[in-house]
Amino acid sequence: MSDSTPPIVAPASIPLVWVVDDSPTEVEAIRRALASACQVDVFSNGEAMLEALNHQSPPEVLVLDWQMPGMSGLEVCRYLRGNTSTQMLPVLIITGFARPEDVEEGLLAGANDYVLKPFRAAELLARVHALSRWEVLRKRALADERARRMLAEGSLSEVQMAEARARRSEQRYELAARATRDVIWEWNPSTGEMERSISLPAYLGYAEAGLEDTSDWWRAHLHPEDRERVVSSIREAVAGTVQDWQEEYRLRRADNTWVHVVDRCHIVRDAEGHATQVVGALQDVTERKRLEAEARQRTEFERQLLGIVSHDLRNPLNAIMLAATAILRSEELEERQRRNAIRALTAAERATRMIRDLLDFTQARQGGGIPLNRQSMNLHDLLQTVVDELQVTHSDRTIQVEQTGEGQGQWDPDRLAQVIANLVGNALQYSTSHTPVRVTTRGEVDAVVLEIHNTGDPIAPEVLPRIFEPMERGTTQQAGRAGRSIGLGLFIVRHIVLAHGGRVSVRSVADEGTTFTVLLPRQP
């Protein structure tokens, strides 16, 4: 075959997948899920990935986390869809947002598919495989159209065209054979000829004897509520000017149950805009729909639980704290009564903090983020106030405070007090009583840096990458000391800092101790 023969797009043995996620824990889980079948490149934010697109060939599939510092996954997706060179790049969104309106927002932003957190490795791999197969088919259809144009221009012979078709057909069925349970299909609008990798009746459990696998059979087995919408939609797409079509609908199985499918296709057009070839893939998403329904039920349960926690539990705790505070104002208390009142007040305050952490955790996991009430404030002053309060309850410990530079910025003082109290409290809890805890705030040009350092047992190296995930603790000894904690503090710290547009990190080694570093931009 001469050099003028157009390239035939063959399925890559190992598809290249780009992952954009700022969580080391999630990145590691994605790597493990895809390692057996994909080459994975990782970017910690959308900006870095977009910069790489300027210098490298795009991947077969892009996996995006929905919620990231800087550009969110949806913002990245919208940018790609607005760029001619990337508007067809297959995108899979990973999200904790399970509400139908959230899913719709993701798909409208341009995502081809999505996976809910916490995801199963097999499900993630199946979704990535489906998108990579779809991309191969789309490129193959484009290559075939290019070959037709070269034939029309006289730069490609009939023999070369026939060879290209034969190779394309062979590769198509090779791809279909390697597919899981997706139905790969190809339709010629001019002749009405339809080819499928799997017989649709057999796919739905029907005995094939006497059945014709035709578009009429497909139409007859559409759910009555979906039939008019789906048939009209595909007709309008083929008759119009669009290149891609996608619908979700239901098909009747042989046992009279319904399978939920996502059907998507690429429409190849000639120079006049007429459809000459349609290549598509039909994917069973029944399990996904079931999981979505369970997620909606779980979300509703969590919403009801939040109402109970925020109202029915807080009210009696507030009453206990008010009563204990009133008792402590009395001048006629015996020492034993005073100790009991202090113990009740301390326990109620700890329970209130746990409730606040649970509410913040649930809101963050549901995708709502940590709400902020920004105002002009001085971080140096706030730090001193929080440390003074902690020093009262830890009178036997030394807390060293160092402050340099300008501390002014636009932040939420209550939320940052939460960050400081959590990090300093952890430093006191996880260090020996005779060692000091050092707390510094350092003003830089556009940001203020907060550092909390303590000596003691270092955080275990295998735990360090997950330390900001919920329910994680540094060492066995530290976990024992944290018996009264629910393990959400650092997770919430990270989300508060991210909500301010900042970042938080930790360094922990035996010789140096443990240092948490928080960088807070002065302006939103």
Coordinates of C-alpha atoms in Angstrom, one line a residue:
M1 CA 0.0 0.0 0.0
S2 CA 1.4 3.4 -0.9
D3 CA 2.3 6.2 1.6
S4 CA -0.9 8.0 0.6
T5 CA -3.1 5.4 2.2
P6 CA -4.9 7.0 5.2
P7 CA -4.0 5.6 8.6
I8 CA -6.4 3.1 10.1
V9 CA -6.9 3.7 13.8
A10 CA -6.2 0.5 15.7
P11 CA -7.2 -0.1 19.2
A12 CA -4.3 0.7 21.5
S13 CA -3.1 -2.3 23.5
I14 CA -2.8 0.0 26.5
P15 CA -4.9 3.2 26.4
L16 CA -3.4 6.3 27.9
V17 CA -5.5 7.8 30.7
W18 CA -4.9 11.2 32.3
V19 CA -6.1 11.6 35.8
V20 CA -6.7 15.0 37.4
D21 CA -7.2 14.8 41.1
D22 CA -5.6 16.7 44.1
S23 CA -6.2 13.9 46.6
P24 CA -3.2 11.4 46.9
T25 CA -5.5 8.8 48.4
E26 CA -8.0 8.9 45.5
V27 CA -5.1 9.0 42.9
E28 CA -3.6 5.9 44.4
A29 CA -7.1 4.2 44.3
I30 CA -7.5 5.2 40.6
R31 CA -4.0 3.9 39.8
R32 CA -4.8 0.5 41.4
A33 CA -8.1 0.3 39.5
L34 CA -6.6 1.0 36.1
A35 CA -3.0 -0.3 36.4
S36 CA -3.8 -3.7 34.9
A37 CA -5.1 -2.3 31.6
C38 CA -4.2 1.4 31.2
Q39 CA -1.2 3.7 31.2
V40 CA -2.0 6.4 33.8
D41 CA -0.5 9.9 34.0
V42 CA -1.5 12.1 37.0
F43 CA -2.0 15.8 37.3
S44 CA -2.8 17.5 40.6
N45 CA -4.9 20.3 39.1
G46 CA -6.7 21.3 36.0
E47 CA -4.3 24.1 35.1
A48 CA -1.3 21.7 34.9
M49 CA -3.3 19.2 32.7
L50 CA -4.4 22.0 30.3
E51 CA -0.8 23.2 30.0
A52 CA 0.3 19.6 29.2
L53 CA -2.3 19.5 26.4
N54 CA -0.5 22.3 24.7
H55 CA 2.7 20.2 24.4
Q56 CA 1.5 16.6 24.3
S57 CA -0.9 14.4 22.4
P58 CA -4.2 14.0 24.2
P59 CA -5.0 10.8 26.1
E60 CA -7.7 8.3 25.0
V61 CA -9.6 9.1 28.2
L62 CA -9.5 12.0 30.8
V63 CA -10.6 11.2 34.4
L64 CA -11.5 14.4 36.3
D65 CA -12.3 14.9 40.0
W66 CA -15.3 17.2 40.3
Q67 CA -14.1 19.3 43.3
M68 CA -10.5 20.6 43.2
P69 CA -8.7 23.7 44.2
G70 CA -8.4 26.2 41.4
M71 CA -10.4 25.0 38.4
S72 CA -13.1 22.5 39.2
G73 CA -13.6 19.4 37.1
L74 CA -16.7 21.0 35.5
E75 CA -14.7 24.1 34.6
V76 CA -12.0 22.0 33.0
C77 CA -14.7 20.1 31.1
R78 CA -16.4 23.2 29.8
Y79 CA -13.0 24.6 28.7
L80 CA -12.3 21.4 26.8
R81 CA -15.7 21.4 25.1
G82 CA -15.1 25.0 24.0
N83 CA -11.8 24.2 22.3
T84 CA -11.9 22.7 18.8
S85 CA -8.9 20.4 19.4
T86 CA -10.3 18.9 22.6
Q87 CA -14.1 19.1 22.3
M88 CA -14.4 15.4 21.5
L89 CA -11.9 14.1 24.2
P90 CA -13.8 11.5 26.3
V91 CA -14.2 12.7 29.9
L92 CA -15.1 10.7 32.9
I93 CA -16.1 12.7 36.1
I94 CA -15.5 11.2 39.6
T95 CA -17.8 12.9 42.0
G96 CA -19.4 12.5 45.4
F97 CA -22.5 14.5 44.2
A98 CA -25.3 12.0 43.8
R99 CA -28.3 14.2 43.3
P100 CA -30.0 13.9 39.9
E101 CA -29.5 17.7 39.3
D102 CA -25.8 17.3 40.0
V103 CA -25.5 14.5 37.5
E104 CA -27.3 16.5 35.0
E105 CA -25.0 19.5 35.6
G106 CA -22.0 17.3 35.0
L107 CA -23.3 15.9 31.7
L108 CA -24.4 19.3 30.5
A109 CA -20.8 20.6 31.2
G110 CA -19.7 18.0 28.7
A111 CA -18.8 14.9 30.7
N112 CA -19.4 11.7 28.8
D113 CA -19.8 9.6 31.9
Y114 CA -19.4 9.7 35.7
V115 CA -18.5 7.5 38.7
L116 CA -19.8 8.1 42.2
K117 CA -17.5 8.1 45.2
P118 CA -16.7 5.8 46.8
F119 CA -16.2 4.0 43.5
R120 CA -15.5 0.3 42.9
A121 CA -12.3 -0.5 41.0
A122 CA -14.2 -2.8 38.6
E123 CA -16.8 -0.1 37.8
L124 CA -14.2 2.6 37.2
L125 CA -12.1 0.3 34.9
A126 CA -15.3 -0.7 32.9
R127 CA -16.3 3.0 32.4
V128 CA -12.8 3.9 31.2
H129 CA -12.7 0.9 28.9
A130 CA -16.0 1.9 27.4
L131 CA -14.9 5.5 26.7
S132 CA -11.5 4.3 25.3
R133 CA -13.3 1.9 22.9
W134 CA -15.7 4.7 21.9
E135 CA -12.8 7.0 21.1
V136 CA -11.1 4.4 18.9
L137 CA -14.3 3.9 17.0
R138 CA -14.8 7.6 16.6
K139 CA -11.2 8.1 15.2
R140 CA -11.7 5.1 12.9
A141 CA -14.9 6.6 11.5
L142 CA -13.1 9.9 10.9
A143 CA -10.2 8.0 9.2
D144 CA -12.7 6.2 7.0
E145 CA -14.3 9.5 6.0
R146 CA -10.9 10.9 5.1
A147 CA -10.3 7.9 2.9
R148 CA -13.6 8.5 1.1
R149 CA -12.6 12.1 0.4
M150 CA -9.2 11.0 -0.9
L151 CA -10.9 8.5 -3.2
A152 CA -13.2 11.2 -4.5
E153 CA -10.2 13.5 -5.1
G154 CA -8.4 10.7 -7.0
S155 CA -5.5 10.3 -4.5
L156 CA -6.6 6.8 -3.4
S157 CA -7.3 3.9 -5.6
E158 CA -10.3 1.5 -5.3
V159 CA -8.0 -1.3 -4.3
Q160 CA -6.5 0.8 -1.5
M161 CA -10.0 1.8 -0.4
A162 CA -11.1 -1.9 -0.3
E163 CA -8.0 -2.8 1.7
A164 CA -8.6 0.0 4.2
R165 CA -12.2 -1.1 4.6
A166 CA -11.2 -4.7 5.1
R167 CA -8.6 -3.8 7.8
R168 CA -11.1 -1.5 9.4
S169 CA -13.7 -4.2 9.6
E170 CA -11.3 -6.7 11.0
Q171 CA -10.2 -4.2 13.7
R172 CA -13.8 -3.4 14.5
Y173 CA -14.8 -6.9 15.2
E174 CA -11.5 -7.5 17.1
L175 CA -12.5 -4.6 19.3
A176 CA -16.0 -5.9 19.8
A177 CA -14.7 -9.3 20.7
R178 CA -12.6 -7.7 23.5
A179 CA -15.5 -5.7 24.7
T180 CA -17.3 -6.5 27.9
R181 CA -21.1 -6.3 27.4
D182 CA -21.3 -3.2 25.3
V183 CA -23.0 -3.5 21.9
I184 CA -20.9 -1.8 19.3
W185 CA -23.0 -0.9 16.2
E186 CA -22.6 0.7 12.8
W187 CA -25.3 2.0 10.6
N188 CA -25.3 3.1 6.9
P189 CA -28.1 5.7 6.5
S190 CA -28.0 5.4 2.8
T191 CA -28.7 1.6 2.6
G192 CA -30.1 1.1 6.1
E193 CA -27.5 -1.7 6.6
M194 CA -26.9 -2.3 10.4
E195 CA -24.1 -4.2 12.0
R196 CA -23.7 -5.0 15.7
S197 CA -20.9 -6.7 17.6
I198 CA -23.6 -8.5 19.7
S199 CA -27.0 -9.4 18.5
L200 CA -29.4 -7.1 20.3
P201 CA -32.1 -9.8 20.9
A202 CA -29.5 -12.1 22.4
Y203 CA -28.1 -9.2 24.4
L204 CA -31.6 -8.9 26.0
G205 CA -32.1 -12.6 26.5
Y206 CA -34.3 -13.4 23.6
A207 CA -34.0 -16.7 21.6
E208 CA -32.7 -15.5 18.2
A209 CA -34.6 -18.1 16.1
G210 CA -36.9 -16.3 13.8
L211 CA -35.9 -12.8 15.1
E212 CA -34.4 -10.1 12.9
D213 CA -32.0 -7.8 14.6
T214 CA -33.3 -4.6 12.9
S215 CA -34.0 -1.0 13.8
D216 CA -37.8 -1.9 13.8
W217 CA -37.2 -4.6 16.4
W218 CA -35.2 -2.1 18.5
R219 CA -37.9 0.5 18.2
A220 CA -40.6 -2.0 19.2
H221 CA -38.7 -3.0 22.4
L222 CA -38.1 0.6 23.6
H223 CA -40.0 1.6 26.7
P224 CA -43.3 3.3 25.8
E225 CA -42.3 6.3 27.8
D226 CA -39.0 6.6 26.0
R227 CA -39.9 5.6 22.4
E228 CA -41.1 8.9 20.9
R229 CA -38.3 10.9 22.5
V230 CA -35.4 8.6 21.5
V231 CA -36.6 7.8 17.9
S232 CA -37.2 11.5 17.3
S233 CA -33.9 12.5 18.8
I234 CA -31.8 10.1 16.6
R235 CA -33.7 11.1 13.5
E236 CA -33.1 14.8 14.1
A237 CA -29.5 14.2 14.8
V238 CA -28.9 12.3 11.6
A239 CA -30.9 14.8 9.5
G240 CA -29.2 17.8 11.1
T241 CA -25.6 18.9 11.4
V242 CA -24.4 17.5 14.7
Q243 CA -21.6 15.0 14.8
D244 CA -22.4 13.3 18.1
W245 CA -25.6 12.0 19.7
Q246 CA -26.4 10.4 23.1
E247 CA -29.5 9.3 24.9
E248 CA -30.4 7.3 27.9
Y249 CA -33.4 5.0 27.7
R250 CA -34.9 1.6 28.6
L251 CA -35.2 -1.6 26.6
R252 CA -37.4 -4.6 27.4
R253 CA -35.7 -7.8 28.3
A254 CA -37.0 -11.3 27.4
D255 CA -38.2 -11.6 31.0
N256 CA -40.3 -8.4 30.7
T257 CA -37.9 -6.4 33.0
W258 CA -36.2 -3.2 31.7
V259 CA -32.5 -2.6 31.1
H260 CA -31.3 1.0 31.4
V261 CA -28.8 1.8 28.6
V262 CA -26.8 4.8 27.4
D263 CA -26.6 4.9 23.7
R264 CA -24.1 7.2 22.0
C265 CA -22.9 7.5 18.4
H266 CA -20.7 9.6 16.1
I267 CA -22.1 10.7 12.8
V268 CA -19.8 11.0 9.8
R269 CA -20.9 13.4 7.1
D270 CA -19.8 14.1 3.5
A271 CA -18.8 17.5 2.2
E272 CA -22.4 18.5 1.7
G273 CA -23.2 17.6 5.4
H274 CA -25.2 14.4 4.6
A275 CA -24.7 11.5 7.1
T276 CA -22.7 8.7 5.4
Q277 CA -21.9 6.5 8.4
V278 CA -23.0 6.3 12.1
V279 CA -20.9 4.4 14.6
G280 CA -22.1 3.9 18.1
A281 CA -21.9 2.0 21.4
L282 CA -24.8 0.8 23.6
Q283 CA -23.9 0.4 27.3
D284 CA -25.9 -1.3 30.1
V285 CA -26.1 1.2 33.0
T286 CA -28.8 -0.7 35.0
E287 CA -26.4 -1.2 37.9
R288 CA -25.5 2.4 37.8
K289 CA -29.1 3.5 38.0
R290 CA -29.6 1.2 41.0
L291 CA -26.6 2.7 42.7
E292 CA -27.9 6.2 41.9
A293 CA -31.3 5.4 43.5
E294 CA -29.5 4.0 46.6
A295 CA -27.3 7.1 46.7
R296 CA -30.4 9.3 46.6
Q297 CA -32.0 7.3 49.4
R298 CA -28.8 7.6 51.4
T299 CA -28.6 11.3 50.8
E300 CA -32.1 11.8 52.0
F301 CA -31.4 9.7 55.1
E302 CA -28.3 11.8 55.8
R303 CA -30.3 15.0 55.3
Q304 CA -32.8 13.8 57.9
L305 CA -30.0 12.7 60.2
L306 CA -28.4 16.1 59.9
G307 CA -31.7 17.7 61.0
I308 CA -31.8 15.5 64.1
V309 CA -28.1 16.1 64.9
S310 CA -28.2 19.9 64.4
H311 CA -31.4 20.5 66.2
D312 CA -32.5 17.7 68.5
L313 CA -29.0 17.0 69.9
R314 CA -27.7 20.5 70.0
N315 CA -30.6 21.9 72.0
P316 CA -30.1 19.7 75.1
L317 CA -26.3 20.2 74.9
N318 CA -26.8 23.9 74.9
A319 CA -29.1 23.6 77.9
I320 CA -26.4 21.6 79.8
M321 CA -23.7 24.1 79.0
L322 CA -25.9 27.0 80.1
A323 CA -26.8 25.2 83.3
A324 CA -23.2 24.3 84.1
T325 CA -22.0 27.9 83.3
A326 CA -24.7 29.3 85.7
I327 CA -23.7 26.9 88.4
L328 CA -20.0 27.9 88.1
R329 CA -21.0 31.5 88.7
S330 CA -22.2 30.7 92.1
E331 CA -19.8 31.7 94.9
E332 CA -21.2 29.1 97.4
L333 CA -20.0 26.0 95.5
E334 CA -18.0 23.4 97.2
E335 CA -14.8 22.2 95.4
R336 CA -16.3 18.9 94.6
Q337 CA -19.4 20.6 93.1
R338 CA -17.2 22.9 91.1
R339 CA -15.2 20.0 89.6
N340 CA -18.4 18.2 88.7
A341 CA -19.8 21.3 87.0
I342 CA -16.5 21.8 85.1
R343 CA -16.6 18.2 84.0
A344 CA -20.1 18.5 82.7
L345 CA -19.3 21.7 80.9
T346 CA -16.2 20.2 79.3
A347 CA -18.0 17.1 78.2
A348 CA -20.9 19.1 76.7
E349 CA -18.4 21.3 74.8
R350 CA -16.6 18.3 73.5
A351 CA -19.9 16.7 72.3
T352 CA -20.8 20.0 70.6
R353 CA -17.4 20.1 68.8
M354 CA -18.0 16.5 67.6
I355 CA -21.5 17.4 66.3
R356 CA -20.0 20.4 64.5
D357 CA -17.3 18.1 63.0
L358 CA -19.9 15.6 61.9
L359 CA -22.0 18.3 60.2
D360 CA -19.0 19.8 58.4
F361 CA -17.8 16.3 57.4
T362 CA -21.2 15.4 55.9
Q363 CA -21.5 18.7 54.1
A364 CA -18.1 18.4 52.6
R365 CA -18.6 14.7 51.5
Q366 CA -21.9 15.6 49.9
G367 CA -20.2 18.3 47.8
G368 CA -21.5 21.3 49.5
G369 CA -18.1 22.5 50.7
I370 CA -17.3 24.4 53.8
P371 CA -19.3 27.7 54.0
L372 CA -17.3 30.8 54.7
N373 CA -18.1 34.3 56.1
R374 CA -15.1 36.3 55.0
Q375 CA -14.2 39.5 56.7
S376 CA -11.1 41.7 57.1
M377 CA -9.1 40.3 60.0
N378 CA -5.6 39.8 61.4
L379 CA -4.4 36.2 61.7
H380 CA -1.7 37.2 64.2
D381 CA -4.4 38.4 66.6
L382 CA -6.7 35.4 66.1
L383 CA -3.8 33.0 66.7
Q384 CA -2.9 34.7 70.0
T385 CA -6.6 34.6 71.1
V386 CA -6.9 30.8 70.3
V387 CA -3.6 30.0 71.9
D388 CA -4.5 31.9 75.1
E389 CA -7.8 29.8 75.4
L390 CA -5.9 26.6 74.8
Q391 CA -3.3 27.6 77.4
V392 CA -6.0 27.8 80.0
T393 CA -7.0 24.2 79.6
H394 CA -3.3 23.0 79.1
S395 CA -1.7 25.0 81.9
D396 CA 1.0 22.4 82.3
R397 CA 2.2 22.8 78.7
T398 CA 4.4 25.3 76.9
I399 CA 3.0 26.9 73.7
Q400 CA 5.6 29.1 72.0
V401 CA 4.2 31.8 69.6
E402 CA 6.3 33.6 67.0
Q403 CA 4.8 36.2 64.6
T404 CA 6.5 38.1 61.8
G405 CA 5.3 40.3 58.9
E406 CA 1.8 41.6 58.1
G407 CA -1.1 39.3 59.3
Q408 CA -4.0 41.1 57.6
G409 CA -6.3 39.3 55.1
Q410 CA -9.9 38.4 54.0
W411 CA -10.8 35.2 55.9
D412 CA -13.5 33.6 58.1
P413 CA -12.3 34.1 61.7
D414 CA -14.5 31.4 63.1
R415 CA -13.3 28.8 60.6
L416 CA -9.6 29.7 61.0
A417 CA -10.0 29.5 64.8
Q418 CA -11.3 26.0 64.1
V419 CA -8.2 25.2 62.1
I420 CA -5.8 26.6 64.7
A421 CA -7.5 24.9 67.6
N422 CA -7.5 21.6 65.8
L423 CA -3.8 21.7 64.8
V424 CA -2.5 23.0 68.1
G425 CA -4.7 20.7 70.0
N426 CA -3.4 17.7 68.0
A427 CA 0.2 18.9 68.6
L428 CA -0.4 19.0 72.4
Q429 CA -2.2 15.7 72.4
Y430 CA 0.4 13.8 70.3
S431 CA 3.6 15.1 72.0
T432 CA 5.1 14.4 75.4
S433 CA 4.3 16.8 78.3
H434 CA 7.8 18.1 78.8
T435 CA 8.2 19.4 75.2
P436 CA 7.0 22.7 73.9
V437 CA 4.6 23.2 70.9
R438 CA 5.8 26.0 68.6
V439 CA 3.2 28.0 66.6
T440 CA 4.3 30.6 64.1
T441 CA 2.5 33.0 61.7
R442 CA 4.6 34.6 59.0
G443 CA 3.3 37.3 56.6
E444 CA 4.4 37.0 53.0
V445 CA 3.7 39.2 50.0
D446 CA 0.3 37.7 49.0
A447 CA -0.3 35.2 51.8
V448 CA 0.2 34.4 55.4
V449 CA 1.8 31.1 56.5
L450 CA 0.8 29.2 59.7
E451 CA 3.1 26.5 61.1
I452 CA 2.5 24.2 64.1
H453 CA 5.4 22.1 65.2
N454 CA 5.7 19.4 67.9
T455 CA 8.2 16.7 68.8
G456 CA 7.2 13.1 69.6
D457 CA 6.3 10.0 67.7
P458 CA 6.3 10.8 63.9
I459 CA 3.4 10.0 61.7
A460 CA 3.8 6.6 60.1
P461 CA 5.1 6.9 56.5
E462 CA 2.4 4.7 55.1
V463 CA -0.3 6.8 56.8
L464 CA 1.2 10.2 55.9
P465 CA -0.3 10.4 52.3
R466 CA -3.8 9.7 53.9
I467 CA -3.5 11.8 57.0
F468 CA -6.1 14.4 55.8
E469 CA -8.6 11.7 55.0
P470 CA -11.5 10.9 57.5
M471 CA -10.8 8.4 60.3
E472 CA -7.0 8.4 59.7
R473 CA -4.6 8.6 62.6
G474 CA -0.8 8.7 62.5
T475 CA 0.4 5.8 64.6
T476 CA -0.9 3.1 66.9
Q477 CA 0.3 5.1 69.9
Q478 CA -1.4 8.3 68.6
A479 CA -4.6 6.4 67.9
G480 CA -4.6 5.3 71.5
R481 CA -4.3 8.9 72.7
A482 CA -7.1 10.0 70.4
G483 CA -9.7 7.8 71.9
R484 CA -12.1 10.7 72.5
S485 CA -11.7 11.9 68.9
I486 CA -13.9 10.8 65.9
G487 CA -11.0 11.3 63.5
L488 CA -12.5 14.1 61.3
G489 CA -10.4 17.0 62.5
L490 CA -7.7 17.0 59.8
F491 CA -10.2 16.2 57.0
I492 CA -12.2 19.3 58.0
V493 CA -9.0 21.4 58.4
R494 CA -8.1 20.6 54.8
H495 CA -11.5 21.5 53.5
I496 CA -11.6 24.8 55.4
V497 CA -8.1 25.7 54.0
L498 CA -9.2 24.7 50.5
A499 CA -12.3 26.8 50.8
H500 CA -10.0 29.8 51.5
G501 CA -8.1 29.0 48.3
G502 CA -5.1 27.8 50.4
R503 CA -3.2 24.6 50.9
V504 CA -2.1 22.5 53.9
S505 CA 0.7 20.0 54.1
V506 CA 2.6 18.0 56.8
R507 CA 6.2 16.9 57.3
S508 CA 6.9 14.3 59.9
V509 CA 10.3 12.6 60.6
A510 CA 11.7 11.2 63.8
D511 CA 14.7 13.7 64.1
E512 CA 12.7 16.9 63.3
G513 CA 9.3 16.1 64.7
T514 CA 6.0 16.9 63.0
T515 CA 5.1 20.3 61.3
F516 CA 1.8 21.2 59.8
T517 CA 2.0 24.1 57.3
V518 CA -1.0 26.2 56.2
L519 CA -0.7 28.8 53.4
L520 CA -3.6 31.3 53.2
P521 CA -3.9 33.8 50.4
R522 CA -4.7 37.2 51.7
Q523 CA -7.5 37.7 49.2
P524 CA -10.2 35.3 47.8

